[in-house]
Amino acid sequence: MRHQLSAFAKTVSVLSLCMLGNAAYAQQEVSRIVTVHPIVGEVIDQQEKLAFGLFSAYRLDDFQKASFFRFASLDSTRGSILLQVTLRNGEVRTRSYSEREFQQVRNSIERQCQQTLYEQKQEERVVARKQALPPDTAAAPKYWYVGVGATYHSYNSVNRPYCEAEPLYLAIGYTIKPRVALQGEVRYSRQIKNLSNTSVLNGETYTYRTERDTRSTAVTLLARFRKSQTQRRLQFDWLAGITIVHGREKETTFQTSSTYSQTYNYPINKAIQPHLVGGISLRYLLAPHVTLGTQLLLNKNLVPFFFGWGTPFGGADIGVSYLFGDRKFAHAVK
């Protein structure tokens, strides 16, 4: 009898040990921590909650950390996910998540990671682009430049004098922004034209010679807008501004014959008229401080004609310019 009781007790002990071992093994299979995204790891802290906008049900000031756990049954591969949140006061709260909700959290983190990576790459491109450009695009100092060249411009006028400007022009400019400069130009011309004809009066032949002396002065103020990249030797600009044209015309007629001579002086014609101007410019960098350029300009008289506003006239220039300043900036602002 005693032998039977001893055997029974031994059997019970073995069964108990086996049950304890199975329970311990089952506990390992029942739950395990899972990582929702590699960027946050197994434990999500307060900073990561803020950065990715996670767990809106918990206030940021109360939140300390959170982890996801996956629970699996012993007889099935199907399981559920549990969020365990630890608050700053030590309280632990849990919430069940479906596979879909868990994946939504993962996708939300991934989208924000991609967005952050995209924005970082964009910033790197902007920085690289700025570094590739000459220093004038960031904070270009102000520079003076001068120019001289050949010119021909014609200006429409309500009445005489009819002004033309040739053959030379002078220019001076000052850069106010990396891509903007103000430019002043002066053109002066004096033209003397002679007209002659003959007529017979009372059997005597008379010669009439008319001398027309026209002096034209045009002062132009232009804004130059550079459109090309500074690295290129060939630069393209838009031009816009205003020109004040002063004209003075003196006309004299000489009447002569074999027995007679007389001079007629007509009243001097003067006029000052404003013209709106605009056009384009092409400049080629010959040296760090020297460019060869041309300008094509149209001008429009701002004084209304009795029959309308008149027809736009125009002209062209070709010349060289020299910039005063540091060589490393010179090519960018001439």
PDB file of N, CA and C in Angstrom, residues 100-162:
ATOM      1  N   ARG A 100      -5.474  45.817 -39.747  1.00  0.00           N
ATOM      2  CA  ARG A 100      -5.645  46.976 -40.620  1.00  0.00           C
ATOM      3  C   ARG A 100      -5.222  48.250 -39.913  1.00  0.00           C
ATOM      4  N   GLU A 101      -5.621  48.409 -38.652  1.00  0.00           N
ATOM      5  CA  GLU A 101      -5.247  49.604 -37.901  1.00  0.00           C
ATOM      6  C   GLU A 101      -3.743  49.661 -37.680  1.00  0.00           C
ATOM      7  N   PHE A 102      -3.149  48.516 -37.406  1.00  0.00           N
ATOM      8  CA  PHE A 102      -1.696  48.444 -37.214  1.00  0.00           C
ATOM      9  C   PHE A 102      -0.972  48.859 -38.498  1.00  0.00           C
ATOM     10  N   GLN A 103      -1.486  48.390 -39.630  1.00  0.00           N
ATOM     11  CA  GLN A 103      -0.866  48.733 -40.907  1.00  0.00           C
ATOM     12  C   GLN A 103      -1.043  50.207 -41.222  1.00  0.00           C
ATOM     13  N   GLN A 104      -2.179  50.787 -40.809  1.00  0.00           N
ATOM     14  CA  GLN A 104      -2.399  52.214 -41.022  1.00  0.00           C
ATOM     15  C   GLN A 104      -1.381  53.052 -40.256  1.00  0.00           C
ATOM     16  N   VAL A 105      -1.057  52.641 -39.016  1.00  0.00           N
ATOM     17  CA  VAL A 105      -0.032  53.348 -38.249  1.00  0.00           C
ATOM     18  C   VAL A 105       1.314  53.255 -38.962  1.00  0.00           C
ATOM     19  N   ARG A 106       1.629  52.069 -39.449  1.00  0.00           N
ATOM     20  CA  ARG A 106       2.900  51.867 -40.167  1.00  0.00           C
ATOM     21  C   ARG A 106       2.955  52.736 -41.427  1.00  0.00           C
ATOM     22  N   ASN A 107       1.845  52.754 -42.194  1.00  0.00           N
ATOM     23  CA  ASN A 107       1.816  53.545 -43.421  1.00  0.00           C
ATOM     24  C   ASN A 107       1.933  55.041 -43.133  1.00  0.00           C
ATOM     25  N   SER A 108       1.286  55.478 -42.040  1.00  0.00           N
ATOM     26  CA  SER A 108       1.371  56.893 -41.668  1.00  0.00           C
ATOM     27  C   SER A 108       2.810  57.295 -41.362  1.00  0.00           C
ATOM     28  N   ILE A 109       3.521  56.472 -40.633  1.00  0.00           N
ATOM     29  CA  ILE A 109       4.928  56.762 -40.317  1.00  0.00           C
ATOM     30  C   ILE A 109       5.765  56.755 -41.594  1.00  0.00           C
ATOM     31  N   GLU A 110       5.490  55.792 -42.477  1.00  0.00           N
ATOM     32  CA  GLU A 110       6.264  55.677 -43.702  1.00  0.00           C
ATOM     33  C   GLU A 110       6.049  56.901 -44.607  1.00  0.00           C
ATOM     34  N   ARG A 111       4.793  57.367 -44.699  1.00  0.00           N
ATOM     35  CA  ARG A 111       4.521  58.541 -45.526  1.00  0.00           C
ATOM     36  C   ARG A 111       5.268  59.769 -45.014  1.00  0.00           C
ATOM     37  N   GLN A 112       5.256  59.926 -43.711  1.00  0.00           N
ATOM     38  CA  GLN A 112       5.946  61.091 -43.148  1.00  0.00           C
ATOM     39  C   GLN A 112       7.458  60.965 -43.312  1.00  0.00           C
ATOM     40  N   CYS A 113       7.964  59.755 -43.239  1.00  0.00           N
ATOM     41  CA  CYS A 113       9.403  59.551 -43.485  1.00  0.00           C
ATOM     42  C   CYS A 113       9.756  59.921 -44.924  1.00  0.00           C
ATOM     43  N   GLN A 114       8.919  59.481 -45.871  1.00  0.00           N
ATOM     44  CA  GLN A 114       9.174  59.798 -47.273  1.00  0.00           C
ATOM     45  C   GLN A 114       9.079  61.294 -47.529  1.00  0.00           C
ATOM     46  N   GLN A 115       8.089  61.940 -46.896  1.00  0.00           N
ATOM     47  CA  GLN A 115       7.936  63.375 -47.061  1.00  0.00           C
ATOM     48  C   GLN A 115       9.134  64.124 -46.498  1.00  0.00           C
ATOM     49  N   THR A 116       9.563  63.701 -45.307  1.00  0.00           N
ATOM     50  CA  THR A 116      10.733  64.342 -44.698  1.00  0.00           C
ATOM     51  C   THR A 116      11.977  64.142 -45.548  1.00  0.00           C
ATOM     52  N   LEU A 117      12.133  62.933 -46.095  1.00  0.00           N
ATOM     53  CA  LEU A 117      13.278  62.650 -46.955  1.00  0.00           C
ATOM     54  C   LEU A 117      13.225  63.486 -48.225  1.00  0.00           C
ATOM     55  N   TYR A 118      12.026  63.640 -48.791  1.00  0.00           N
ATOM     56  CA  TYR A 118      11.863  64.452 -49.998  1.00  0.00           C
ATOM     57  C   TYR A 118      12.229  65.905 -49.721  1.00  0.00           C
ATOM     58  N   GLU A 119      11.710  66.447 -48.604  1.00  0.00           N
ATOM     59  CA  GLU A 119      12.003  67.836 -48.262  1.00  0.00           C
ATOM     60  C   GLU A 119      13.492  68.038 -48.007  1.00  0.00           C
ATOM     61  N   GLN A 120      14.118  67.049 -47.388  1.00  0.00           N
ATOM     62  CA  GLN A 120      15.558  67.155 -47.138  1.00  0.00           C
ATOM     63  C   GLN A 120      16.341  67.177 -48.448  1.00  0.00           C
ATOM     64  N   LYS A 121      15.926  66.320 -49.395  1.00  0.00           N
ATOM     65  CA  LYS A 121      16.609  66.294 -50.689  1.00  0.00           C
ATOM     66  C   LYS A 121      16.400  67.603 -51.444  1.00  0.00           C
ATOM     67  N   GLN A 122      15.177  68.170 -51.321  1.00  0.00           N
ATOM     68  CA  GLN A 122      14.923  69.442 -51.977  1.00  0.00           C
ATOM     69  C   GLN A 122      15.810  70.540 -51.398  1.00  0.00           C
ATOM     70  N   GLU A 123      15.951  70.550 -50.076  1.00  0.00           N
ATOM     71  CA  GLU A 123      16.828  71.532 -49.445  1.00  0.00           C
ATOM     72  C   GLU A 123      18.268  71.346 -49.888  1.00  0.00           C
ATOM     73  N   GLU A 124      18.694  70.089 -50.012  1.00  0.00           N
ATOM     74  CA  GLU A 124      20.062  69.820 -50.456  1.00  0.00           C
ATOM     75  C   GLU A 124      20.268  70.306 -51.887  1.00  0.00           C
ATOM     76  N   ARG A 125      19.236  70.123 -52.735  1.00  0.00           N
ATOM     77  CA  ARG A 125      19.350  70.603 -54.115  1.00  0.00           C
ATOM     78  C   ARG A 125      19.462  72.124 -54.157  1.00  0.00           C
ATOM     79  N   VAL A 126      18.639  72.800 -53.328  1.00  0.00           N
ATOM     80  CA  VAL A 126      18.681  74.259 -53.296  1.00  0.00           C
ATOM     81  C   VAL A 126      20.050  74.739 -52.832  1.00  0.00           C
ATOM     82  N   VAL A 127      20.580  74.102 -51.783  1.00  0.00           N
ATOM     83  CA  VAL A 127      21.896  74.486 -51.270  1.00  0.00           C
ATOM     84  C   VAL A 127      22.969  74.241 -52.333  1.00  0.00           C
ATOM     85  N   ALA A 128      22.880  73.073 -53.002  1.00  0.00           N
ATOM     86  CA  ALA A 128      23.867  72.760 -54.041  1.00  0.00           C
ATOM     87  C   ALA A 128      23.774  73.736 -55.199  1.00  0.00           C
ATOM     88  N   ARG A 129      22.535  74.141 -55.548  1.00  0.00           N
ATOM     89  CA  ARG A 129      22.363  75.091 -56.640  1.00  0.00           C
ATOM     90  C   ARG A 129      22.941  76.453 -56.283  1.00  0.00           C
ATOM     91  N   LYS A 130      22.711  76.880 -55.049  1.00  0.00           N
ATOM     92  CA  LYS A 130      23.262  78.156 -54.617  1.00  0.00           C
ATOM     93  C   LYS A 130      24.786  78.114 -54.578  1.00  0.00           C
ATOM     94  N   GLN A 131      25.334  76.972 -54.138  1.00  0.00           N
ATOM     95  CA  GLN A 131      26.786  76.853 -54.090  1.00  0.00           C
ATOM     96  C   GLN A 131      27.392  76.831 -55.480  1.00  0.00           C
ATOM     97  N   ALA A 132      26.625  76.310 -56.462  1.00  0.00           N
ATOM     98  CA  ALA A 132      27.138  76.242 -57.826  1.00  0.00           C
ATOM     99  C   ALA A 132      27.117  77.591 -58.516  1.00  0.00           C
ATOM    100  N   LEU A 133      26.229  78.491 -58.068  1.00  0.00           N
ATOM    101  CA  LEU A 133      26.137  79.806 -58.688  1.00  0.00           C
ATOM    102  C   LEU A 133      27.206  80.743 -58.144  1.00  0.00           C
ATOM    103  N   PRO A 134      27.581  81.752 -58.919  1.00  0.00           N
ATOM    104  CA  PRO A 134      28.539  82.739 -58.415  1.00  0.00           C
ATOM    105  C   PRO A 134      27.980  83.470 -57.205  1.00  0.00           C
ATOM    106  N   PRO A 135      28.835  84.054 -56.390  1.00  0.00           N
ATOM    107  CA  PRO A 135      28.385  84.700 -55.159  1.00  0.00           C
ATOM    108  C   PRO A 135      27.396  85.833 -55.369  1.00  0.00           C
ATOM    109  N   ASP A 136      27.282  86.396 -56.588  1.00  0.00           N
ATOM    110  CA  ASP A 136      26.394  87.533 -56.770  1.00  0.00           C
ATOM    111  C   ASP A 136      24.943  87.183 -56.550  1.00  0.00           C
ATOM    112  N   THR A 137      24.545  85.877 -56.723  1.00  0.00           N
ATOM    113  CA  THR A 137      23.154  85.500 -56.565  1.00  0.00           C
ATOM    114  C   THR A 137      22.725  85.529 -55.116  1.00  0.00           C
ATOM    115  N   ALA A 138      23.639  85.468 -54.180  1.00  0.00           N
ATOM    116  CA  ALA A 138      23.277  85.500 -52.766  1.00  0.00           C
ATOM    117  C   ALA A 138      23.292  86.920 -52.225  1.00  0.00           C
ATOM    118  N   ALA A 139      24.400  87.595 -52.381  1.00  0.00           N
ATOM    119  CA  ALA A 139      24.503  88.958 -51.852  1.00  0.00           C
ATOM    120  C   ALA A 139      25.521  89.728 -52.690  1.00  0.00           C
ATOM    121  N   ALA A 140      25.062  90.143 -53.867  1.00  0.00           N
ATOM    122  CA  ALA A 140      25.985  90.807 -54.779  1.00  0.00           C
ATOM    123  C   ALA A 140      26.237  92.237 -54.338  1.00  0.00           C
ATOM    124  N   PRO A 141      27.494  92.635 -54.249  1.00  0.00           N
ATOM    125  CA  PRO A 141      27.780  94.046 -53.970  1.00  0.00           C
ATOM    126  C   PRO A 141      27.321  94.914 -55.131  1.00  0.00           C
ATOM    127  N   LYS A 142      27.248  96.213 -54.875  1.00  0.00           N
ATOM    128  CA  LYS A 142      26.813  97.147 -55.901  1.00  0.00           C
ATOM    129  C   LYS A 142      28.018  97.575 -56.741  1.00  0.00           C
ATOM    130  N   TYR A 143      27.797  97.698 -58.084  1.00  0.00           N
ATOM    131  CA  TYR A 143      28.890  98.036 -58.979  1.00  0.00           C
ATOM    132  C   TYR A 143      28.454  99.080 -59.986  1.00  0.00           C
ATOM    133  N   TRP A 144      29.401  99.919 -60.369  1.00  0.00           N
ATOM    134  CA  TRP A 144      29.231 100.872 -61.456  1.00  0.00           C
ATOM    135  C   TRP A 144      29.828 100.286 -62.725  1.00  0.00           C
ATOM    136  N   TYR A 145      29.240 100.630 -63.860  1.00  0.00           N
ATOM    137  CA  TYR A 145      29.837 100.261 -65.138  1.00  0.00           C
ATOM    138  C   TYR A 145      29.579 101.389 -66.140  1.00  0.00           C
ATOM    139  N   VAL A 146      30.441 101.461 -67.147  1.00  0.00           N
ATOM    140  CA  VAL A 146      30.321 102.478 -68.186  1.00  0.00           C
ATOM    141  C   VAL A 146      30.365 101.801 -69.541  1.00  0.00           C
ATOM    142  N   GLY A 147      29.776 102.455 -70.536  1.00  0.00           N
ATOM    143  CA  GLY A 147      29.771 101.893 -71.875  1.00  0.00           C
ATOM    144  C   GLY A 147      29.813 102.981 -72.934  1.00  0.00           C
ATOM    145  N   VAL A 148      30.288 102.616 -74.123  1.00  0.00           N
ATOM    146  CA  VAL A 148      30.348 103.525 -75.258  1.00  0.00           C
ATOM    147  C   VAL A 148      30.180 102.697 -76.523  1.00  0.00           C
ATOM    148  N   GLY A 149      29.562 103.313 -77.551  1.00  0.00           N
ATOM    149  CA  GLY A 149      29.389 102.561 -78.785  1.00  0.00           C
ATOM    150  C   GLY A 149      28.708 103.372 -79.855  1.00  0.00           C
ATOM    151  N   ALA A 150      28.414 102.691 -80.958  1.00  0.00           N
ATOM    152  CA  ALA A 150      27.738 103.304 -82.099  1.00  0.00           C
ATOM    153  C   ALA A 150      26.234 103.185 -81.910  1.00  0.00           C
ATOM    154  N   THR A 151      25.509 104.194 -82.391  1.00  0.00           N
ATOM    155  CA  THR A 151      24.066 104.216 -82.168  1.00  0.00           C
ATOM    156  C   THR A 151      23.345 104.835 -83.350  1.00  0.00           C
ATOM    157  N   TYR A 152      22.104 104.421 -83.533  1.00  0.00           N
ATOM    158  CA  TYR A 152      21.199 105.120 -84.430  1.00  0.00           C
ATOM    159  C   TYR A 152      19.791 104.961 -83.872  1.00  0.00           C
ATOM    160  N   HIS A 153      19.137 106.098 -83.586  1.00  0.00           N
ATOM    161  CA  HIS A 153      17.764 106.094 -83.091  1.00  0.00           C
ATOM    162  C   HIS A 153      16.995 107.213 -83.762  1.00  0.00           C
ATOM    163  N   SER A 154      15.749 106.922 -84.066  1.00  0.00           N
ATOM    164  CA  SER A 154      14.856 107.911 -84.644  1.00  0.00           C
ATOM    165  C   SER A 154      13.640 108.042 -83.734  1.00  0.00           C
ATOM    166  N   TYR A 155      13.199 109.292 -83.521  1.00  0.00           N
ATOM    167  CA  TYR A 155      12.112 109.563 -82.581  1.00  0.00           C
ATOM    168  C   TYR A 155      10.963 110.258 -83.303  1.00  0.00           C
ATOM    169  N   ASN A 156       9.785 109.708 -83.147  1.00  0.00           N
ATOM    170  CA  ASN A 156       8.597 110.288 -83.768  1.00  0.00           C
ATOM    171  C   ASN A 156       8.200 111.553 -83.017  1.00  0.00           C
ATOM    172  N   SER A 157       7.847 112.598 -83.756  1.00  0.00           N
ATOM    173  CA  SER A 157       7.510 113.883 -83.158  1.00  0.00           C
ATOM    174  C   SER A 157       6.206 114.394 -83.741  1.00  0.00           C
ATOM    175  N   VAL A 158       5.489 115.178 -82.927  1.00  0.00           N
ATOM    176  CA  VAL A 158       4.227 115.744 -83.391  1.00  0.00           C
ATOM    177  C   VAL A 158       4.481 116.697 -84.566  1.00  0.00           C
ATOM    178  N   ASN A 159       5.438 117.572 -84.378  1.00  0.00           N
ATOM    179  CA  ASN A 159       5.828 118.525 -85.418  1.00  0.00           C
ATOM    180  C   ASN A 159       7.352 118.559 -85.499  1.00  0.00           C
ATOM    181  N   ARG A 160       7.848 119.371 -86.419  1.00  0.00           N
ATOM    182  CA  ARG A 160       9.284 119.572 -86.467  1.00  0.00           C
ATOM    183  C   ARG A 160       9.736 120.255 -85.171  1.00  0.00           C
ATOM    184  N   PRO A 161      10.954 119.954 -84.735  1.00  0.00           N
ATOM    185  CA  PRO A 161      12.008 119.186 -85.405  1.00  0.00           C
ATOM    186  C   PRO A 161      11.804 117.665 -85.287  1.00  0.00           C
ATOM    187  N   TYR A 162      12.228 116.959 -86.323  1.00  0.00           N
ATOM    188  CA  TYR A 162      12.213 115.506 -86.324  1.00  0.00           C
ATOM    189  C   TYR A 162      13.606 115.037 -85.910  1.00  0.00           C
TER     190      TYR A 162
END
